[in-house]
Coordinates of C-alpha atoms in Angstrom, one line a residue:
Chain A
M24 CA 102.3 89.3 157.9
N25 CA 105.4 91.6 157.9
V26 CA 107.1 93.3 155.1
G27 CA 109.7 91.4 153.3
V28 CA 108.9 87.9 154.7
A29 CA 107.9 85.0 152.5
H30 CA 104.3 84.2 152.8
S31 CA 101.6 82.1 151.2
E32 CA 98.9 84.8 151.5
V33 CA 97.0 84.9 148.3
N34 CA 96.0 88.6 148.8
P35 CA 98.3 90.5 151.1
N36 CA 95.8 93.3 151.3
T37 CA 93.7 91.2 153.7
R38 CA 96.5 91.1 156.3
V39 CA 98.1 94.5 156.0
M40 CA 96.1 96.0 158.8
N41 CA 97.1 93.2 161.1
S42 CA 100.8 93.8 160.5
R43 CA 103.2 94.6 163.2
G44 CA 103.3 98.3 164.1
I45 CA 100.7 99.5 161.7
W46 CA 98.2 100.6 164.3
L47 CA 100.9 102.7 166.0
A48 CA 102.0 104.1 162.6
Y49 CA 98.4 105.1 161.9
L50 CA 98.0 106.9 165.2
L51 CA 101.4 108.6 164.8
L52 CA 100.4 109.7 161.3
T53 CA 97.2 111.2 162.5
T54 CA 99.0 113.0 165.3
A55 CA 101.6 114.3 162.9
L56 CA 98.8 115.6 160.6
H57 CA 97.3 117.4 163.6
V58 CA 100.6 118.9 164.7
V59 CA 101.4 120.2 161.2
L60 CA 98.0 121.8 161.0
L61 CA 98.4 123.3 164.5
S62 CA 101.6 124.9 163.4
I63 CA 99.9 126.9 160.6
P64 CA 99.6 130.4 162.3
F65 CA 96.4 131.8 160.9
L66 CA 94.2 128.8 161.8
S67 CA 92.4 128.9 165.1
V68 CA 92.3 125.8 167.3
P69 CA 88.7 124.8 166.6
V70 CA 89.3 125.1 162.9
V71 CA 92.4 123.0 163.2
W72 CA 90.6 120.3 165.0
T73 CA 87.8 120.2 162.5
L74 CA 90.3 120.3 159.7
T75 CA 92.2 117.3 161.2
N76 CA 89.0 115.4 161.5
V77 CA 87.8 116.2 158.0
I78 CA 91.2 115.4 156.3
H79 CA 91.6 112.2 158.3
N80 CA 88.1 111.0 157.4
L81 CA 88.6 112.0 153.8
A82 CA 91.9 110.1 153.5
M83 CA 90.3 107.1 155.3
Y84 CA 87.3 107.1 152.9
L85 CA 89.6 107.4 149.9
F86 CA 92.0 104.6 150.9
L87 CA 89.6 102.2 152.5
H88 CA 86.3 102.7 150.7
T89 CA 87.0 104.1 147.3
V90 CA 90.1 102.5 145.8
K91 CA 89.3 99.0 144.7
G92 CA 91.4 95.9 143.9
T93 CA 95.1 95.5 144.5
P94 CA 98.1 97.3 143.2
F95 CA 99.8 94.0 142.5
E96 CA 98.7 90.8 140.7
T97 CA 97.2 88.2 142.9
P98 CA 97.3 84.4 142.2
D99 CA 93.5 84.2 142.6
Q100 CA 92.7 85.6 139.1
G101 CA 91.3 88.9 140.4
K102 CA 88.8 87.8 143.0
A103 CA 89.2 91.1 144.8
R104 CA 89.2 93.3 141.7
L105 CA 85.8 95.0 142.6
L106 CA 86.3 95.0 146.3
T107 CA 87.5 98.0 148.3
H108 CA 90.3 97.6 150.9
W109 CA 87.8 97.6 153.7
E110 CA 85.9 94.7 152.1
Q111 CA 89.1 92.8 151.4
M112 CA 90.3 93.1 155.0
D113 CA 90.5 89.7 156.7
Y114 CA 88.7 88.1 153.7
G115 CA 85.4 89.8 154.5
V116 CA 85.2 88.5 158.1
Q117 CA 83.4 91.2 160.2
F118 CA 84.3 92.4 163.7
T119 CA 87.9 91.4 163.6
A120 CA 90.4 93.3 165.8
S121 CA 91.6 95.6 163.0
R122 CA 88.1 96.4 161.8
K123 CA 87.1 97.4 165.3
F124 CA 90.2 99.5 165.8
L125 CA 89.6 101.4 162.5
T126 CA 85.9 101.9 163.4
I127 CA 86.6 103.2 166.9
S128 CA 89.6 105.4 166.1
P129 CA 87.8 108.1 164.0
I130 CA 85.1 108.3 166.6
D131 CA 87.4 108.4 169.6
T132 CA 90.4 110.4 168.7
C133 CA 88.8 113.0 166.6
E134 CA 85.1 113.3 167.2
H135 CA 85.0 113.5 171.0
K136 CA 87.6 116.1 171.4
T137 CA 86.8 118.2 168.4
C138 CA 83.0 118.5 168.3
Y139 CA 82.4 118.6 171.9
F140 CA 85.3 120.4 173.4
Y141 CA 87.6 122.4 171.2
T142 CA 84.9 123.7 168.9
K143 CA 82.9 124.9 171.9
Y144 CA 79.8 123.1 170.5
D145 CA 79.5 125.4 167.5
T146 CA 76.7 124.3 165.1
A147 CA 78.6 124.7 161.9
H148 CA 81.6 122.8 163.2
F149 CA 79.2 120.1 164.5
V150 CA 77.5 119.6 161.2
V151 CA 80.8 119.4 159.3
N152 CA 82.4 117.0 161.8
T153 CA 79.4 114.7 162.2
G154 CA 78.8 114.6 158.4
S155 CA 82.4 113.6 157.8
L156 CA 82.3 111.1 160.7
L157 CA 79.2 109.5 159.3
S158 CA 80.7 109.3 155.8
V159 CA 83.5 107.2 157.3
L160 CA 81.4 105.1 159.7
L161 CA 78.5 104.0 157.5
P162 CA 80.6 102.1 154.9
K163 CA 82.2 100.1 157.8
L164 CA 78.9 98.7 158.9
P165 CA 78.5 95.0 158.0
Q166 CA 75.2 95.8 156.3
F167 CA 77.1 97.9 153.8
H168 CA 79.5 95.2 152.8
G169 CA 79.7 95.2 149.0
V170 CA 76.9 97.8 148.7
R171 CA 77.4 100.5 146.1
L172 CA 74.9 103.3 146.4
F173 CA 73.5 104.6 143.1
G174 CA 76.0 102.4 141.2
I175 CA 78.9 104.7 142.1
N176 CA 82.3 103.0 142.1
K177 CA 80.7 99.7 141.1
Y178 CA 83.1 98.6 138.4
Chain B
M254 CA 90.3 109.2 177.9
L255 CA 86.7 108.6 178.8
L256 CA 87.2 109.9 182.3
I257 CA 88.7 113.2 181.0
Y258 CA 85.9 113.4 178.6
I259 CA 83.2 113.0 181.3
F260 CA 85.0 115.6 183.5
Q261 CA 85.0 118.1 180.5
L262 CA 81.4 117.3 179.9
K263 CA 80.5 118.2 183.5
T264 CA 82.4 121.4 183.3
Y265 CA 81.0 122.6 180.0
Q266 CA 77.5 121.1 180.5
T267 CA 75.7 124.4 180.1
F268 CA 77.1 125.0 176.6
A269 CA 76.0 121.6 175.0
P270 CA 72.8 121.5 173.0
A271 CA 70.6 118.5 173.3
Y272 CA 71.2 116.9 169.9
H273 CA 74.9 116.9 170.7
L274 CA 74.4 114.9 173.8
I275 CA 72.1 112.4 172.0
L276 CA 74.6 111.9 169.3
E277 CA 77.4 111.5 171.7
G278 CA 75.4 109.0 173.7
I279 CA 74.8 106.9 170.6
L280 CA 78.5 107.0 169.7
I281 CA 79.6 106.0 173.2
L282 CA 77.2 103.1 173.1
W283 CA 78.6 102.1 169.7
I284 CA 82.1 102.1 171.0
I285 CA 81.2 100.1 174.1
R286 CA 79.4 97.6 172.0
L287 CA 82.4 97.2 169.7
L288 CA 84.9 96.9 172.5
F289 CA 83.0 94.3 174.4
S290 CA 81.5 92.2 171.7
K291 CA 83.3 89.1 170.5
T292 CA 86.3 89.7 168.3
Y293 CA 86.4 87.3 165.3
K294 CA 89.6 86.0 163.9
L295 CA 90.2 84.4 160.6
Q296 CA 89.5 80.7 160.9
E297 CA 92.9 79.1 160.8
R298 CA 91.6 75.6 161.4
S299 CA 88.2 74.1 162.0
D300 CA 88.2 71.5 164.8
L301 CA 85.8 68.7 164.7
T302 CA 84.3 67.4 167.9
E303 CA 85.0 63.9 169.0
K304 CA 81.5 62.8 168.1
E305 CA 81.9 64.2 164.6
K306 CA 85.2 62.4 164.2
E307 CA 83.7 59.1 165.3
E308 CA 80.7 59.6 162.9
L309 CA 83.0 60.2 159.9
I310 CA 85.2 57.2 160.8
E311 CA 82.0 55.0 161.0
E312 CA 80.6 56.0 157.6
W313 CA 83.9 55.6 155.7
Q314 CA 84.0 52.7 153.3
P315 CA 87.3 51.7 151.8
E316 CA 87.5 51.6 148.1
P317 CA 89.5 48.9 146.3
L318 CA 93.1 49.9 145.4
V319 CA 92.5 48.7 141.9
P320 CA 88.9 49.1 140.7
L321 CA 87.4 46.3 138.6
V322 CA 88.1 46.8 135.0
P323 CA 87.3 44.4 132.1
K324 CA 90.2 42.4 130.7
D325 CA 90.0 44.1 127.3
H326 CA 90.2 47.7 128.7
P327 CA 92.4 49.7 126.3
S328 CA 94.7 50.8 129.2
L329 CA 95.6 47.2 129.8
N330 CA 96.5 46.5 126.2
Y331 CA 99.0 49.0 125.1
D332 CA 101.6 49.2 122.4
V333 CA 105.3 49.4 123.5
V334 CA 107.6 51.6 121.5
T335 CA 111.3 50.8 121.7
G336 CA 113.8 53.5 120.6
P337 CA 113.1 56.9 119.2
P338 CA 109.8 57.6 117.4
S339 CA 111.6 58.5 114.2
H340 CA 110.6 57.6 110.6
R341 CA 111.1 53.9 111.3
I342 CA 109.6 53.1 114.7
I343 CA 109.8 49.8 116.5
V344 CA 106.3 49.0 117.9
N345 CA 105.9 45.8 119.9
G346 CA 109.2 44.5 118.5
K347 CA 108.2 45.1 114.9
E348 CA 109.8 47.8 112.8
C349 CA 107.1 49.9 111.2
I350 CA 106.9 53.1 109.1
N351 CA 105.8 55.9 111.4
F352 CA 102.5 57.4 110.6
A353 CA 101.7 58.3 114.2
S354 CA 104.3 60.8 115.6
F355 CA 104.0 64.5 115.0
N356 CA 107.5 64.6 113.5
F357 CA 106.4 66.7 110.5
L358 CA 109.7 68.0 109.3
G359 CA 111.7 64.8 110.2
L360 CA 113.9 66.8 112.6
L361 CA 113.6 64.3 115.3
D362 CA 116.3 62.1 113.8
S363 CA 118.4 64.8 112.1
E364 CA 122.1 64.2 112.6
R365 CA 122.8 67.9 112.8
V366 CA 120.3 68.4 115.6
K367 CA 121.6 65.4 117.5
L368 CA 125.2 66.5 117.3
K369 CA 124.3 70.0 118.5
A370 CA 122.3 68.6 121.4
L371 CA 125.2 66.3 122.4
S372 CA 127.7 69.2 122.4
S373 CA 125.3 71.2 124.4
L374 CA 124.8 68.4 126.9
K375 CA 128.6 68.2 127.3
K376 CA 128.7 71.9 127.9
Y377 CA 125.7 72.6 130.2
G378 CA 124.7 69.2 131.6
V379 CA 121.2 67.9 131.7
G380 CA 118.8 70.2 133.6
T381 CA 118.7 73.8 134.7
C382 CA 117.6 73.2 138.3
G383 CA 115.6 76.4 138.5
P384 CA 112.9 78.5 137.0
R385 CA 113.8 81.3 134.7
G386 CA 113.8 83.9 137.4
F387 CA 116.1 82.0 139.8
Y388 CA 119.3 81.0 138.2
G389 CA 117.6 79.0 135.4
T390 CA 118.2 81.3 132.5
F391 CA 121.0 80.3 130.2
D392 CA 122.3 82.0 127.1
V393 CA 120.7 79.3 124.9
H394 CA 117.3 80.3 126.3
L395 CA 117.8 83.9 125.4
E396 CA 119.2 83.0 122.0
L397 CA 116.2 80.7 121.3
E398 CA 113.8 83.5 122.3
E399 CA 115.6 85.9 120.0
R400 CA 115.7 83.5 117.1
L401 CA 112.0 82.6 117.4
A402 CA 111.0 86.3 117.5
K403 CA 113.1 86.9 114.5
F404 CA 111.7 83.9 112.6
M405 CA 108.1 84.8 113.4
R406 CA 108.9 88.5 112.7
T407 CA 107.4 89.6 116.0
E408 CA 109.0 91.8 118.6
E409 CA 109.6 89.3 121.4
A410 CA 109.1 85.6 122.2
I411 CA 109.0 83.8 125.5
I412 CA 109.9 80.1 126.1
Y413 CA 108.0 77.6 128.3
S414 CA 109.5 74.3 129.3
Y415 CA 106.4 72.2 128.6
G416 CA 104.2 72.4 125.5
F417 CA 100.9 71.7 127.2
A418 CA 101.6 74.4 129.8
T419 CA 102.3 77.1 127.2
I420 CA 98.8 78.1 126.2
A421 CA 97.5 76.9 129.6
S422 CA 99.7 79.6 131.3
A423 CA 99.3 82.3 128.7
I424 CA 95.5 82.5 128.9
P425 CA 95.2 83.0 132.7
A426 CA 98.0 85.6 132.6
Y427 CA 95.7 88.0 130.6
S428 CA 92.2 86.8 131.2
K429 CA 90.9 87.0 134.8
R430 CA 87.6 86.7 136.6
G431 CA 84.9 88.7 134.9
D432 CA 86.6 88.7 131.5
I433 CA 85.0 87.0 128.5
V434 CA 86.6 84.5 126.2
F435 CA 85.1 83.3 123.0
V436 CA 86.5 79.9 122.1
D437 CA 86.0 77.4 119.3
E438 CA 84.3 74.2 120.3
A439 CA 87.2 72.1 118.9
A440 CA 89.8 73.8 121.0
C441 CA 92.4 71.4 122.4
F442 CA 92.6 70.2 125.9
S443 CA 95.4 72.6 127.0
I444 CA 93.3 75.5 125.9
Q445 CA 90.4 74.2 127.9
K446 CA 92.6 73.8 131.0
G447 CA 93.9 77.4 130.5
L448 CA 90.4 78.7 130.3
Q449 CA 89.4 76.8 133.4
A450 CA 92.4 78.2 135.3
S451 CA 91.5 81.7 134.2
R452 CA 88.1 81.7 135.9
S453 CA 86.7 83.8 133.1
F454 CA 83.3 83.6 131.4
V455 CA 83.8 81.2 128.5
K456 CA 81.5 81.2 125.5
Y457 CA 81.9 78.5 122.9
F458 CA 81.0 79.0 119.3
K459 CA 80.5 76.2 116.8
H460 CA 83.6 75.0 115.1
N461 CA 84.8 77.5 112.4
D462 CA 81.4 79.0 112.3
M463 CA 81.9 82.8 112.0
E464 CA 78.2 83.5 112.0
D465 CA 77.9 81.8 115.4
L466 CA 80.8 83.8 116.7
E467 CA 79.4 87.0 115.3
R468 CA 76.0 86.3 117.0
L469 CA 77.8 85.8 120.3
L470 CA 79.8 89.0 119.8
K471 CA 76.6 90.9 119.0
E472 CA 74.9 89.6 122.1
Q473 CA 77.8 90.8 124.1
E474 CA 77.7 94.1 122.4
I475 CA 74.1 94.6 123.3
E476 CA 74.8 93.7 127.0
D477 CA 77.7 96.2 126.9
Q478 CA 75.5 99.0 125.7
K479 CA 73.1 98.3 128.6
N480 CA 75.9 98.6 131.1
P481 CA 78.8 100.7 129.7
R482 CA 80.6 101.2 133.0
K483 CA 80.9 97.4 133.4
A484 CA 81.9 97.0 129.7
R485 CA 84.8 99.4 130.2
V486 CA 86.3 97.1 132.8
I487 CA 85.9 93.7 131.2
R488 CA 88.4 92.3 128.6
R489 CA 87.3 90.2 125.7
F490 CA 89.3 87.6 123.9
I491 CA 89.0 85.1 121.1
V492 CA 91.0 81.9 121.4
V493 CA 91.4 79.9 118.2
E494 CA 93.9 77.4 116.9
G495 CA 95.6 77.8 113.5
L496 CA 95.3 74.2 112.6
Y497 CA 93.0 72.3 114.9
I498 CA 94.4 69.1 116.3
N499 CA 91.0 67.6 117.0
A500 CA 89.3 68.6 113.7
A501 CA 92.3 68.9 111.4
D502 CA 91.1 72.1 109.6
I503 CA 92.3 75.7 109.5
C504 CA 90.6 78.6 111.2
P505 CA 89.3 81.4 108.9
L506 CA 91.9 84.0 110.1
P507 CA 91.0 87.0 107.8
E508 CA 87.4 86.9 109.0
L509 CA 88.5 86.7 112.6
V510 CA 90.7 89.7 112.2
K511 CA 87.8 91.6 110.7
L512 CA 85.6 90.6 113.6
K513 CA 88.4 91.6 116.0
Y514 CA 88.5 95.1 114.8
K515 CA 84.7 95.4 114.5
Y516 CA 84.0 94.2 118.1
K517 CA 87.2 95.2 119.8
V518 CA 88.3 91.7 120.9
R519 CA 91.9 90.4 121.3
I520 CA 92.9 87.3 119.3
F521 CA 95.0 84.5 120.8
L522 CA 96.2 82.1 118.2
E523 CA 97.4 78.7 119.1
E524 CA 99.7 77.5 116.4
S525 CA 101.0 74.2 117.7
M526 CA 100.1 72.2 114.6
S527 CA 100.6 74.9 112.0
F528 CA 104.0 76.2 113.1
G529 CA 106.6 74.8 110.7
V530 CA 103.8 73.5 108.4
L531 CA 101.7 76.2 106.8
G532 CA 103.0 79.2 105.0
E533 CA 105.7 79.7 102.4
Y534 CA 108.5 79.8 105.0
G535 CA 106.8 77.8 107.7
R536 CA 105.7 80.8 109.8
G537 CA 102.2 79.3 110.3
V538 CA 98.7 80.3 109.5
T539 CA 99.4 84.1 109.4
E540 CA 101.7 83.6 106.5
H541 CA 99.4 81.1 105.0
F542 CA 96.6 83.7 104.8
G543 CA 98.9 86.7 104.3
V544 CA 97.6 88.3 107.5
N545 CA 99.8 90.9 109.1
I546 CA 101.3 89.3 112.2
D547 CA 100.8 92.5 114.2
D548 CA 97.0 91.9 114.0
I549 CA 97.3 88.9 116.1
D550 CA 97.8 89.8 119.8
L551 CA 99.4 86.6 120.9
I552 CA 100.7 83.5 119.0
S553 CA 101.4 80.5 121.1
A554 CA 102.9 77.3 119.8
N555 CA 104.5 74.2 121.2
M556 CA 107.9 73.1 119.9
E557 CA 107.0 69.5 120.2
N558 CA 105.7 69.0 116.8
A559 CA 107.5 70.4 113.8
L560 CA 110.5 71.7 115.8
A561 CA 111.1 68.3 117.4
S562 CA 112.1 69.7 120.7
I563 CA 110.3 70.0 124.0
G564 CA 108.5 73.0 125.3
G565 CA 106.6 75.9 123.8
F566 CA 106.8 79.5 123.0
C567 CA 104.6 82.6 122.8
C568 CA 105.4 85.5 120.5
G569 CA 103.9 88.9 119.9
R570 CA 104.5 92.4 120.8
S571 CA 106.9 93.2 123.6
F572 CA 104.2 94.9 125.5
V573 CA 102.2 91.7 125.5
I574 CA 104.9 89.1 126.0
D575 CA 106.7 90.9 128.8
H576 CA 103.7 90.6 131.0
Q577 CA 104.1 86.8 130.9
R578 CA 107.6 87.0 132.4
L579 CA 105.9 87.8 135.8
S580 CA 102.4 86.4 135.3
G581 CA 102.9 83.3 133.2
Q582 CA 102.6 80.6 135.9
G583 CA 104.4 78.0 133.8
Y584 CA 107.3 80.5 133.2
C585 CA 107.8 81.7 136.7
F586 CA 107.1 78.5 138.7
S587 CA 108.5 75.7 136.5
A588 CA 112.1 74.8 135.9
S589 CA 113.3 76.2 132.5
L590 CA 113.8 74.3 129.4
P591 CA 116.9 72.0 129.5
P592 CA 119.7 73.8 127.5
M593 CA 120.2 70.6 125.4
L594 CA 116.7 70.9 124.1
A595 CA 117.0 74.6 123.6
S596 CA 120.1 74.1 121.4
A597 CA 118.3 71.4 119.5
A598 CA 115.5 73.8 118.9
I599 CA 117.9 76.5 117.7
E600 CA 119.5 74.0 115.3
A601 CA 116.1 72.9 114.1
L602 CA 115.3 76.6 113.4
N603 CA 118.5 76.9 111.5
I604 CA 117.5 73.9 109.3
M605 CA 114.1 75.4 108.8
E606 CA 115.5 78.8 107.8
E607 CA 118.2 77.4 105.5
D608 CA 115.9 75.2 103.4
P609 CA 112.4 76.7 103.1
G610 CA 111.7 74.2 100.3
I611 CA 110.7 71.5 102.8
F612 CA 107.5 73.2 103.6
R613 CA 106.4 73.0 100.0
V614 CA 107.4 69.3 100.0
L615 CA 105.4 68.7 103.2
Q616 CA 102.3 70.4 101.9
D617 CA 102.5 68.4 98.6
K618 CA 102.8 65.2 100.6
C619 CA 99.9 66.1 102.7
K620 CA 97.7 66.8 99.7
H621 CA 98.8 63.5 98.2
M622 CA 98.0 61.5 101.3
H623 CA 94.7 63.2 101.7
K624 CA 93.8 62.3 98.1
A625 CA 95.0 58.7 98.6
L626 CA 92.8 58.2 101.7
Q627 CA 89.7 59.5 100.1
G628 CA 87.2 56.9 99.2
T629 CA 88.2 54.4 101.8
P630 CA 85.1 52.3 102.3
G631 CA 83.6 52.7 105.7
L632 CA 85.9 55.5 106.8
K633 CA 85.7 59.2 106.1
T634 CA 88.7 61.5 106.0
V635 CA 88.3 64.5 108.2
G636 CA 90.7 67.4 107.6
E637 CA 91.8 69.9 105.1
P638 CA 94.1 68.7 102.3
L639 CA 97.0 70.8 103.7
T640 CA 96.8 69.4 107.2
P641 CA 99.6 67.0 108.1
A642 CA 97.6 65.1 110.7
L643 CA 94.2 64.0 109.5
H644 CA 91.5 62.0 111.2
L645 CA 89.8 58.9 109.9
L646 CA 86.3 58.5 111.4
L647 CA 83.9 55.7 111.0
E648 CA 81.3 56.6 108.5
N649 CA 78.5 54.7 110.3
S650 CA 79.1 54.6 114.0
T651 CA 78.0 51.5 115.9
G652 CA 76.3 53.7 118.5
S653 CA 78.7 53.1 121.4
R654 CA 82.0 54.7 121.8
T655 CA 83.7 51.6 123.1
N656 CA 82.6 49.6 120.0
D657 CA 83.8 52.3 117.7
L658 CA 87.1 52.3 119.4
K659 CA 87.3 48.5 119.2
L660 CA 86.7 48.6 115.4
L661 CA 89.3 51.3 114.8
R662 CA 91.7 49.5 117.1
A663 CA 91.3 46.4 114.9
I664 CA 92.2 48.5 111.8
V665 CA 95.3 49.8 113.7
D666 CA 96.3 46.3 114.7
Y667 CA 95.9 45.1 111.1
S668 CA 98.1 48.0 109.9
L669 CA 100.7 47.3 112.6
D670 CA 100.9 43.7 111.4
R671 CA 101.8 45.1 108.0
Q672 CA 104.5 47.5 109.3
I673 CA 102.4 50.6 109.2
A674 CA 102.3 52.3 112.6
L675 CA 99.0 54.2 113.2
T676 CA 97.4 55.4 116.4
L677 CA 94.0 56.2 117.7
A678 CA 93.4 59.8 118.7
R679 CA 93.2 59.7 122.5
Y680 CA 91.3 62.0 124.8
L681 CA 90.5 62.2 128.5
D682 CA 86.9 61.2 128.0
K683 CA 85.5 62.5 131.1
E684 CA 87.4 65.8 131.1
E685 CA 86.9 67.0 127.6
R686 CA 84.3 69.7 127.1
F687 CA 83.2 68.5 123.6
L688 CA 84.5 65.0 123.2
P689 CA 85.5 64.4 119.5
P690 CA 84.3 61.1 117.9
P691 CA 86.8 58.3 118.0
S692 CA 89.2 58.4 115.1
I693 CA 92.5 57.2 113.7
R694 CA 95.1 59.9 113.3
V695 CA 97.3 59.6 110.3
V696 CA 100.3 61.9 110.3
V697 CA 102.3 62.9 107.2
T698 CA 105.9 63.7 107.5
V699 CA 108.5 64.9 105.1
E700 CA 110.5 61.7 105.4
Q701 CA 107.8 59.5 104.0
T702 CA 108.2 58.5 100.4
Q703 CA 105.4 58.2 97.8
E704 CA 105.5 54.4 97.9
E705 CA 105.3 54.4 101.7
M706 CA 102.2 56.6 101.6
E707 CA 100.6 54.5 98.9
K708 CA 101.3 51.4 100.9
A709 CA 99.8 52.9 104.0
A710 CA 96.7 54.0 102.1
Q711 CA 96.3 50.6 100.5
C712 CA 96.7 48.9 103.9
I713 CA 94.1 51.1 105.5
R714 CA 91.7 50.4 102.6
E715 CA 92.2 46.6 102.9
A716 CA 91.7 46.8 106.7
A717 CA 88.5 48.8 106.3
V718 CA 87.1 46.4 103.7
K719 CA 88.0 43.4 105.9
I720 CA 86.9 44.8 109.3
L721 CA 84.1 47.2 108.5
K722 CA 82.2 45.2 105.9

């Protein structure tokens, strides 16, 4: 579903991650973030990589797993009012192409290079990076669909 | 990317602690599993196998086009009305006095209204060919909305093109899944459909029973205290009618407003029968009780009764009504009111504003009719003295609804023979939530004279004596 076309999609949030060009836009945005952080003079390279990882995961957690419902009114009388964007994607069908892409990308683009190469296997960096990665991978598991730990963010 | 990674790993192997490698191994396995497992797509269509198709075709039994119905089924014996349903109505070829149409103020036949409608027809044509948002808004619509808002003394009003769809669109615009609506049991069918469309939790309280409503509200309050985070997100509404069409009595509005402020619920008031009937200037049940109109969150009414037009309107604060301009399904996705009918409604409003004495006249006539129909043997009059449409129920029901309907229909036939047009109150029997008992609905209008009302009451009494003895 592309922007500006007429569609009969009840909840456009379900299809937004399948739209034309959004995967590329997401990769470009992460690269842009990384480049901006690299251009700050007093940060060393390992710190920049860790910072990219952490900020990317934080933003992903916020937009995909915290914010609930839709910013627009849907014709289905608020079926998705209590669902996060990740749970709304593809109407809750697991292991679709976008879901896989968004699961693999934080592992692949950030985690491998940062933890294991640029940070020179430093323990503190490792802990921070792995913690942040886990925070963004666990909610994506199908077992965590609709789960709200300790009642946080339930309503 | 993986190759580069493996190369780097080989080069920096001595630096990597064991736990690193284990974690990396797990992550690589995860990635591989994701990449090579089956990718699901949203099911666009579900294909049946040939065998399943054959099975379904085998077990299909054709139903008759016309199911068997008995010869005396009410749908096969209907009355035919020729001409407009004005004060004198021609039913089955006979001219009768109309005690059946909701033409409370007699505006259906008003010459002024008809002339205005004709001139509007010459100017605008017949239909608007579009919804309000897509070339379907004319100046008469805006003028009617302004006039209605001014008449009801609210900030804004919004017009719908079909009276049934007014409250049925207004309720789902505000109340969604997870919200709670407290409704009276005698709510009319359009309210029930609106509630069904809203997918909210509906809690019915006994008709006009404020203790029952308070009990329900208290239960909800206890639940809210157990789960305050959930309570903060759900909305609560009370939907009542000013003058109930099924039960012909008035809702206790002052108590409702008190409950509203005590339990923090919004009130939606449906004033189809009371608009143009109750109150000193015809503004409805809020004027009748002297309740401040700002206390009611939304007033919805249809213009098909007292105003003798088609369509409906909602009025209230701008903040509330503006929401319906994008969320009211009947407003956004239906063609707008034909401008001829909008002009007719404006002219009817003019008449109502110029001569507020007719409301007093109508109320007196209602009281008179109510008194005249009391004491009919075998029938009991259900309704307040002020209601223009009261119900006559059988005092002793025969036990089956069809037999009751047959008896009442006999009374109606007797009256039709004597030039009094009455009607049975009709419902969709299977669809109504709380099906009201069968009744004859007697409507009082401003155009009926004392003699005509006496004649009708006399006729009903004779019919009751003859048929129900």
